[in-house]
Amino acid sequence: MSMEALSVQSWEEPEGTPEPALADLTVVIPARNAEHMLDHCLGALRKTGAAEVIVVDGQSGDETARLARALGARVLSDEGRGLPAARAIGARAAKTKYVALVDADVVIPEGALAELFAEFQAGGYTALQAGLHSVGGPDYWGRALAYHHRTGRSKNWFGVVATIFERHTLLKHGFDTRFLSGEDIDLRWRLRRAGAKIGVSKRVIVEHRFDDTFAFALGQWLADGKGLARMLDGHGARSRLLLGLPLAAGLRGAVLSLLKLQARWIPYFALFTLFNYVGIAAELVRQQRVRSR
């Protein structure tokens, strides 16, 4: 679809029949160099009836911001401060009681956002994430990432990929902007300590897509490792158990691959484990240097 064609479509005049109105919900999408994903992500949200969609652009080098505006979203900038900051900027800019944080690599099926909101309200949740069905491909790394997320335990962990929050609670607890990844674990732990009711829906499933390159996978592994190391600050002795998580996840994935006669995924899990620990080591070294100054 051309930019000219997109520009004549507005958020207030979506095509087709709208879903039940979500007039007290704003969707916040952090996005950086995501023009190849935004059409699907925003296109799926056009008929939801949400009060507003805010795209927080991470100083993209592509047409992310322009495309988001053409698709009817309000566009803000995180000024290069990163993903946690982008989510916080969008939540602060929202004017509704509830906020849905949706990543740009997520596609929400028709009716799913309204169904998730209904479950959120009926269950008295502070925050509720949609279930995730991960997809990637057609090349090795995208398919491997999707396989890992479909078969790993983390698919049942509360996060912020496609999650509805009470806005005031989200702003009160906020995100630690020192994280590059892992801010969802930090927020989950803090929300639980505060007594918030959080969960992952088993009824509402959305599509979570992965890029297909080794560079993308490497960036994920390093950022995840750094996030785990960052958890050591402020979470006490319990957080040290997280340092064993990459090894446990890598071994589990490799064993499952063998049992399922899918040994082609073993190189992925070996590199996943290795580069998570490279990320952990890099962050611990950085923290030590900061303390020694």
mmCIF file of C-alpha atoms in Angstrom:
data_model
loop_
_atom_site.group_PDB
_atom_site.id
_atom_site.type_symbol
_atom_site.label_atom_id
_atom_site.label_comp_id
_atom_site.label_asym_id
_atom_site.label_seq_id
_atom_site.Cartn_x
_atom_site.Cartn_y
_atom_site.Cartn_z
ATOM 1 C CA MET A 1 0.000 0.000 0.000
ATOM 2 C CA SER A 2 1.394 3.397 -0.950
ATOM 3 C CA MET A 3 1.940 6.221 1.499
ATOM 4 C CA GLU A 4 -0.540 8.315 -0.501
ATOM 5 C CA ALA A 5 -3.231 5.693 -0.086
ATOM 6 C CA LEU A 6 -2.522 5.370 3.603
ATOM 7 C CA SER A 7 -2.641 9.090 4.197
ATOM 8 C CA VAL A 8 -6.308 9.397 3.303
ATOM 9 C CA GLN A 9 -7.334 6.833 5.919
ATOM 10 C CA SER A 10 -8.036 8.181 9.389
ATOM 11 C CA TRP A 11 -8.275 6.513 12.770
ATOM 12 C CA GLU A 12 -11.805 7.845 13.188
ATOM 13 C CA GLU A 13 -13.023 6.282 9.953
ATOM 14 C CA PRO A 14 -11.818 2.653 9.932
ATOM 15 C CA GLU A 15 -12.901 0.310 7.238
ATOM 16 C CA GLY A 16 -15.488 -2.322 8.136
ATOM 17 C CA THR A 17 -17.636 -2.640 11.235
ATOM 18 C CA PRO A 18 -16.016 -1.502 14.499
ATOM 19 C CA GLU A 19 -15.658 -3.812 17.464
ATOM 20 C CA PRO A 20 -17.370 -2.868 20.755
ATOM 21 C CA ALA A 21 -16.031 0.538 21.792
ATOM 22 C CA LEU A 22 -12.991 0.680 24.066
ATOM 23 C CA ALA A 23 -13.477 4.362 24.732
ATOM 24 C CA ASP A 24 -11.486 4.326 27.987
ATOM 25 C CA LEU A 25 -8.448 2.526 26.544
ATOM 26 C CA THR A 26 -5.384 3.940 24.775
ATOM 27 C CA VAL A 27 -3.005 1.686 22.847
ATOM 28 C CA VAL A 28 0.703 2.538 23.177
ATOM 29 C CA ILE A 29 3.133 1.068 20.632
ATOM 30 C CA PRO A 30 6.893 1.587 21.059
ATOM 31 C CA ALA A 31 8.547 1.269 17.642
ATOM 32 C CA ARG A 32 12.010 1.602 16.185
ATOM 33 C CA ASN A 33 12.753 0.847 12.525
ATOM 34 C CA ALA A 34 9.450 -1.020 12.411
ATOM 35 C CA GLU A 35 7.968 0.134 9.101
ATOM 36 C CA HIS A 36 7.900 -3.481 7.860
ATOM 37 C CA MET A 37 5.665 -4.451 10.810
ATOM 38 C CA LEU A 38 3.510 -1.403 11.494
ATOM 39 C CA ASP A 39 1.078 -1.936 8.637
ATOM 40 C CA HIS A 40 0.003 -5.292 10.086
ATOM 41 C CA CYS A 41 0.120 -4.131 13.712
ATOM 42 C CA LEU A 42 -1.783 -0.876 13.264
ATOM 43 C CA GLY A 43 -4.040 -2.287 10.581
ATOM 44 C CA ALA A 44 -5.271 -4.897 13.049
ATOM 45 C CA LEU A 45 -5.995 -2.187 15.622
ATOM 46 C CA ARG A 46 -7.953 0.145 13.341
ATOM 47 C CA LYS A 47 -11.342 -1.433 14.052
ATOM 48 C CA THR A 48 -10.983 -1.921 17.809
ATOM 49 C CA GLY A 49 -12.692 1.304 18.858
ATOM 50 C CA ALA A 50 -9.802 2.259 21.165
ATOM 51 C CA ALA A 51 -9.800 5.917 22.185
ATOM 52 C CA GLU A 52 -6.382 6.530 20.638
ATOM 53 C CA VAL A 53 -3.254 4.816 19.407
ATOM 54 C CA ILE A 54 0.073 6.401 20.323
ATOM 55 C CA VAL A 55 3.246 5.275 18.553
ATOM 56 C CA VAL A 56 6.436 6.245 20.391
ATOM 57 C CA ASP A 57 9.195 6.302 17.804
ATOM 58 C CA GLY A 58 12.728 5.385 18.844
ATOM 59 C CA GLN A 59 14.515 7.741 16.448
ATOM 60 C CA SER A 60 13.959 5.343 13.569
ATOM 61 C CA GLY A 61 16.074 5.530 10.453
ATOM 62 C CA ASP A 62 13.221 4.335 8.262
ATOM 63 C CA GLU A 63 9.637 5.478 7.601
ATOM 64 C CA THR A 64 8.213 4.271 10.933
ATOM 65 C CA ALA A 65 7.011 7.681 12.154
ATOM 66 C CA ARG A 66 5.586 8.760 8.800
ATOM 67 C CA LEU A 67 3.773 5.464 8.292
ATOM 68 C CA ALA A 68 2.322 5.571 11.810
ATOM 69 C CA ARG A 69 0.911 9.049 11.188
ATOM 70 C CA ALA A 70 -0.502 7.952 7.836
ATOM 71 C CA LEU A 71 -2.258 5.090 9.625
ATOM 72 C CA GLY A 72 -3.876 7.522 12.041
ATOM 73 C CA ALA A 73 -1.703 7.182 15.142
ATOM 74 C CA ARG A 74 -0.371 10.041 17.257
ATOM 75 C CA VAL A 75 3.425 9.896 17.057
ATOM 76 C CA LEU A 76 5.785 10.862 19.878
ATOM 77 C CA SER A 77 9.550 10.398 20.197
ATOM 78 C CA ASP A 78 11.504 8.653 22.931
ATOM 79 C CA GLU A 79 14.486 10.884 21.989
ATOM 80 C CA GLY A 80 16.748 7.845 21.912
ATOM 81 C CA ARG A 81 16.077 6.823 25.512
ATOM 82 C CA GLY A 82 15.085 3.235 24.715
ATOM 83 C CA LEU A 83 12.161 0.845 24.965
ATOM 84 C CA PRO A 84 11.218 1.180 28.671
ATOM 85 C CA ALA A 85 11.263 4.971 28.358
ATOM 86 C CA ALA A 86 9.135 4.786 25.198
ATOM 87 C CA ARG A 87 6.451 2.807 27.010
ATOM 88 C CA ALA A 88 6.458 5.282 29.901
ATOM 89 C CA ILE A 89 6.222 8.278 27.537
ATOM 90 C CA GLY A 90 3.222 6.766 25.799
ATOM 91 C CA ALA A 91 1.468 5.904 29.052
ATOM 92 C CA ARG A 92 1.979 9.435 30.415
ATOM 93 C CA ALA A 93 0.594 10.924 27.188
ATOM 94 C CA ALA A 94 -2.570 8.789 27.330
ATOM 95 C CA LYS A 95 -5.760 10.423 28.601
ATOM 96 C CA THR A 96 -7.724 7.298 29.437
ATOM 97 C CA LYS A 97 -8.080 5.184 32.584
ATOM 98 C CA TYR A 98 -6.580 2.128 30.892
ATOM 99 C CA VAL A 99 -3.565 1.612 28.655
ATOM 100 C CA ALA A 100 -2.685 -1.311 26.391
ATOM 101 C CA LEU A 101 1.025 -1.709 25.725
ATOM 102 C CA VAL A 102 1.398 -3.465 22.369
ATOM 103 C CA ASP A 103 4.744 -4.119 20.680
ATOM 104 C CA ALA A 104 5.089 -3.339 16.984
ATOM 105 C CA ASP A 105 5.790 -7.008 16.213
ATOM 106 C CA VAL A 106 2.359 -8.071 17.502
ATOM 107 C CA VAL A 107 -0.763 -8.638 15.408
ATOM 108 C CA ILE A 108 -4.021 -8.627 17.383
ATOM 109 C CA PRO A 109 -6.849 -10.627 15.759
ATOM 110 C CA GLU A 110 -10.219 -8.985 15.201
ATOM 111 C CA GLY A 111 -12.173 -8.848 18.445
ATOM 112 C CA ALA A 112 -9.214 -9.914 20.592
ATOM 113 C CA LEU A 113 -8.506 -6.553 22.250
ATOM 114 C CA ALA A 114 -12.130 -6.162 23.322
ATOM 115 C CA GLU A 115 -12.152 -9.748 24.611
ATOM 116 C CA LEU A 116 -8.924 -9.173 26.556
ATOM 117 C CA PHE A 117 -10.357 -5.974 28.057
ATOM 118 C CA ALA A 118 -13.527 -7.806 29.085
ATOM 119 C CA GLU A 119 -11.463 -10.528 30.779
ATOM 120 C CA PHE A 120 -9.312 -7.849 32.431
ATOM 121 C CA GLN A 121 -12.362 -6.141 33.937
ATOM 122 C CA ALA A 122 -14.238 -9.306 34.888
ATOM 123 C CA GLY A 123 -11.177 -10.737 36.634
ATOM 124 C CA GLY A 124 -10.353 -7.562 38.573
ATOM 125 C CA TYR A 125 -6.843 -7.463 37.145
ATOM 126 C CA THR A 126 -4.324 -4.691 37.577
ATOM 127 C CA ALA A 127 -2.620 -5.919 34.416
ATOM 128 C CA LEU A 128 -3.438 -8.730 31.992
ATOM 129 C CA GLN A 129 -1.312 -9.906 29.069
ATOM 130 C CA ALA A 130 -2.673 -11.704 26.042
ATOM 131 C CA GLY A 131 -1.343 -15.167 25.358
ATOM 132 C CA LEU A 132 1.333 -15.226 22.657
ATOM 133 C CA HIS A 133 1.657 -17.387 19.571
ATOM 134 C CA SER A 134 5.142 -16.781 18.212
ATOM 135 C CA VAL A 135 5.867 -16.983 14.488
ATOM 136 C CA GLY A 136 9.029 -16.454 12.456
ATOM 137 C CA GLY A 137 10.566 -17.415 9.197
ATOM 138 C CA PRO A 138 11.106 -18.438 6.565
ATOM 139 C CA ASP A 139 14.813 -18.557 7.478
ATOM 140 C CA TYR A 140 16.507 -20.379 10.335
ATOM 141 C CA TRP A 141 16.849 -17.684 12.989
ATOM 142 C CA GLY A 142 13.275 -16.436 12.855
ATOM 143 C CA ARG A 143 11.915 -19.979 12.982
ATOM 144 C CA ALA A 144 14.297 -20.870 15.818
ATOM 145 C CA LEU A 145 13.250 -17.852 17.899
ATOM 146 C CA ALA A 146 9.595 -18.716 17.349
ATOM 147 C CA TYR A 147 10.188 -22.381 18.234
ATOM 148 C CA HIS A 148 11.961 -21.344 21.438
ATOM 149 C CA HIS A 149 9.163 -19.049 22.520
ATOM 150 C CA ARG A 150 6.416 -21.527 21.643
ATOM 151 C CA THR A 151 8.040 -24.340 23.624
ATOM 152 C CA GLY A 152 9.711 -22.396 26.455
ATOM 153 C CA ARG A 153 8.289 -21.728 29.889
ATOM 154 C CA SER A 154 8.533 -17.974 29.345
ATOM 155 C CA LYS A 155 5.455 -17.970 27.104
ATOM 156 C CA ASN A 156 3.390 -18.234 30.306
ATOM 157 C CA TRP A 157 5.216 -15.427 32.103
ATOM 158 C CA PHE A 158 3.558 -12.054 32.498
ATOM 159 C CA GLY A 159 5.229 -9.389 30.373
ATOM 160 C CA VAL A 160 4.453 -6.263 28.395
ATOM 161 C CA VAL A 161 4.270 -7.456 24.788
ATOM 162 C CA ALA A 162 0.470 -7.103 24.561
ATOM 163 C CA THR A 163 -0.838 -6.112 27.987
ATOM 164 C CA ILE A 164 -3.669 -4.014 29.412
ATOM 165 C CA PHE A 165 -2.893 -1.975 32.529
ATOM 166 C CA GLU A 166 -4.647 0.369 34.879
ATOM 167 C CA ARG A 167 -2.854 3.523 33.793
ATOM 168 C CA HIS A 168 -2.376 5.001 37.281
ATOM 169 C CA THR A 169 -0.778 1.771 38.525
ATOM 170 C CA LEU A 170 1.534 1.612 35.519
ATOM 171 C CA LEU A 171 2.616 5.212 36.077
ATOM 172 C CA LYS A 172 3.039 4.667 39.822
ATOM 173 C CA HIS A 173 5.355 1.670 39.427
ATOM 174 C CA GLY A 174 6.772 2.637 36.040
ATOM 175 C CA PHE A 175 9.707 1.132 34.182
ATOM 176 C CA ASP A 176 13.357 1.166 35.171
ATOM 177 C CA THR A 177 14.820 2.921 32.142
ATOM 178 C CA ARG A 178 18.280 1.474 32.840
ATOM 179 C CA PHE A 179 17.043 -1.785 31.291
ATOM 180 C CA LEU A 180 17.496 -2.552 27.603
ATOM 181 C CA SER A 181 15.611 -5.817 28.049
ATOM 182 C CA GLY A 182 14.224 -7.595 31.083
ATOM 183 C CA GLU A 183 12.240 -4.577 32.248
ATOM 184 C CA ASP A 184 9.173 -6.825 32.154
ATOM 185 C CA ILE A 185 10.708 -9.147 34.780
ATOM 186 C CA ASP A 186 11.576 -6.161 36.967
ATOM 187 C CA LEU A 187 8.046 -4.749 36.659
ATOM 188 C CA ARG A 188 6.461 -8.160 37.305
ATOM 189 C CA TRP A 189 8.402 -8.610 40.524
ATOM 190 C CA ARG A 190 7.583 -5.107 41.743
ATOM 191 C CA LEU A 191 3.874 -5.432 40.910
ATOM 192 C CA ARG A 192 3.656 -8.737 42.784
ATOM 193 C CA ARG A 193 5.372 -7.228 45.813
ATOM 194 C CA ALA A 194 2.780 -4.444 45.731
ATOM 195 C CA GLY A 195 -0.068 -6.980 45.757
ATOM 196 C CA ALA A 196 -1.265 -6.275 42.213
ATOM 197 C CA LYS A 197 -3.262 -8.937 40.390
ATOM 198 C CA ILE A 198 -1.474 -9.752 37.158
ATOM 199 C CA GLY A 199 -1.872 -12.608 34.704
ATOM 200 C CA VAL A 200 -1.636 -14.060 31.216
ATOM 201 C CA SER A 201 -4.823 -14.858 29.331
ATOM 202 C CA LYS A 202 -5.390 -18.408 28.160
ATOM 203 C CA ARG A 203 -8.403 -17.375 26.065
ATOM 204 C CA VAL A 204 -7.061 -14.424 24.076
ATOM 205 C CA ILE A 205 -4.087 -15.271 21.865
ATOM 206 C CA VAL A 206 -2.219 -12.777 19.681
ATOM 207 C CA GLU A 207 0.494 -13.287 17.081
ATOM 208 C CA HIS A 208 4.041 -12.349 18.071
ATOM 209 C CA ARG A 209 6.451 -12.115 15.135
ATOM 210 C CA PHE A 210 10.231 -12.317 14.984
ATOM 211 C CA ASP A 211 12.696 -10.938 12.479
ATOM 212 C CA ASP A 212 14.665 -13.519 10.578
ATOM 213 C CA THR A 213 18.313 -12.492 10.872
ATOM 214 C CA PHE A 214 21.148 -13.684 13.081
ATOM 215 C CA ALA A 215 21.844 -10.040 13.978
ATOM 216 C CA PHE A 216 18.326 -9.734 15.397
ATOM 217 C CA ALA A 217 18.689 -12.945 17.418
ATOM 218 C CA LEU A 218 22.109 -11.855 18.713
ATOM 219 C CA GLY A 219 20.719 -8.499 19.802
ATOM 220 C CA GLN A 220 17.914 -10.264 21.690
ATOM 221 C CA TRP A 221 20.305 -12.608 23.497
ATOM 222 C CA LEU A 222 22.745 -9.878 24.538
ATOM 223 C CA ALA A 223 19.981 -7.550 25.700
ATOM 224 C CA ASP A 224 18.282 -10.340 27.652
ATOM 225 C CA GLY A 225 21.547 -11.204 29.374
ATOM 226 C CA LYS A 226 22.156 -7.588 30.317
ATOM 227 C CA GLY A 227 18.601 -7.393 31.662
ATOM 228 C CA LEU A 228 19.138 -10.421 33.890
ATOM 229 C CA ALA A 229 22.314 -8.888 35.286
ATOM 230 C CA ARG A 230 20.508 -5.589 35.870
ATOM 231 C CA MET A 231 18.000 -7.464 38.073
ATOM 232 C CA LEU A 232 20.760 -7.955 40.657
ATOM 233 C CA ASP A 233 20.356 -4.284 41.568
ATOM 234 C CA GLY A 234 17.423 -3.796 43.901
ATOM 235 C CA HIS A 235 16.029 -7.338 44.060
ATOM 236 C CA GLY A 236 18.244 -8.984 46.647
ATOM 237 C CA ALA A 237 19.517 -12.539 46.873
ATOM 238 C CA ARG A 238 16.516 -14.007 45.046
ATOM 239 C CA SER A 239 17.564 -12.298 41.816
ATOM 240 C CA ARG A 240 20.816 -14.268 41.747
ATOM 241 C CA LEU A 241 18.804 -17.336 40.777
ATOM 242 C CA LEU A 242 18.110 -15.604 37.450
ATOM 243 C CA LEU A 243 21.778 -16.009 36.518
ATOM 244 C CA GLY A 244 21.106 -19.708 36.028
ATOM 245 C CA LEU A 245 18.136 -19.084 33.765
ATOM 246 C CA PRO A 246 19.946 -19.026 30.373
ATOM 247 C CA LEU A 247 21.709 -22.329 31.106
ATOM 248 C CA ALA A 248 18.496 -23.976 32.293
ATOM 249 C CA ALA A 249 16.525 -22.678 29.305
ATOM 250 C CA GLY A 250 19.243 -23.637 26.834
ATOM 251 C CA LEU A 251 19.572 -27.173 28.207
ATOM 252 C CA ARG A 252 15.818 -27.633 28.312
ATOM 253 C CA GLY A 253 15.447 -26.446 24.729
ATOM 254 C CA ALA A 254 18.240 -28.699 23.473
ATOM 255 C CA VAL A 255 16.847 -31.763 25.249
ATOM 256 C CA LEU A 256 13.330 -31.112 23.948
ATOM 257 C CA SER A 257 14.738 -30.697 20.450
ATOM 258 C CA LEU A 258 16.407 -34.092 20.682
ATOM 259 C CA LEU A 259 13.306 -35.754 22.090
ATOM 260 C CA LYS A 260 11.218 -34.289 19.269
ATOM 261 C CA LEU A 261 13.809 -35.355 16.679
ATOM 262 C CA GLN A 262 14.433 -31.696 15.785
ATOM 263 C CA ALA A 263 18.175 -31.514 16.388
ATOM 264 C CA ARG A 264 18.443 -28.579 13.952
ATOM 265 C CA TRP A 265 17.519 -26.247 16.836
ATOM 266 C CA ILE A 266 20.449 -27.284 19.051
ATOM 267 C CA PRO A 267 22.908 -24.732 17.525
ATOM 268 C CA TYR A 268 20.346 -22.031 18.302
ATOM 269 C CA PHE A 269 20.110 -23.035 21.970
ATOM 270 C CA ALA A 270 23.898 -23.272 22.275
ATOM 271 C CA LEU A 271 24.323 -19.732 20.959
ATOM 272 C CA PHE A 272 21.352 -18.493 22.996
ATOM 273 C CA THR A 273 23.076 -19.713 26.171
ATOM 274 C CA LEU A 274 26.520 -18.427 25.211
ATOM 275 C CA PHE A 275 25.459 -14.907 24.273
ATOM 276 C CA ASN A 276 23.091 -14.506 27.207
ATOM 277 C CA TYR A 277 26.132 -15.037 29.419
ATOM 278 C CA VAL A 278 28.195 -12.661 27.302
ATOM 279 C CA GLY A 279 25.474 -10.079 27.935
ATOM 280 C CA ILE A 280 25.412 -10.868 31.652
ATOM 281 C CA ALA A 281 29.194 -10.539 31.902
ATOM 282 C CA ALA A 282 29.236 -7.265 29.961
ATOM 283 C CA GLU A 283 26.616 -5.728 32.237
ATOM 284 C CA LEU A 284 28.321 -6.901 35.438
ATOM 285 C CA VAL A 285 31.627 -5.432 34.229
ATOM 286 C CA ARG A 286 29.866 -2.162 33.377
ATOM 287 C CA GLN A 287 28.270 -2.009 36.826
ATOM 288 C CA GLN A 288 31.607 -2.642 38.517
ATOM 289 C CA ARG A 289 33.231 0.165 36.539
ATOM 290 C CA VAL A 290 30.448 2.549 37.518
ATOM 291 C CA ARG A 291 30.852 1.675 41.197
ATOM 292 C CA SER A 292 34.629 2.102 41.085
ATOM 293 C CA ARG A 293 34.507 5.645 39.697
#
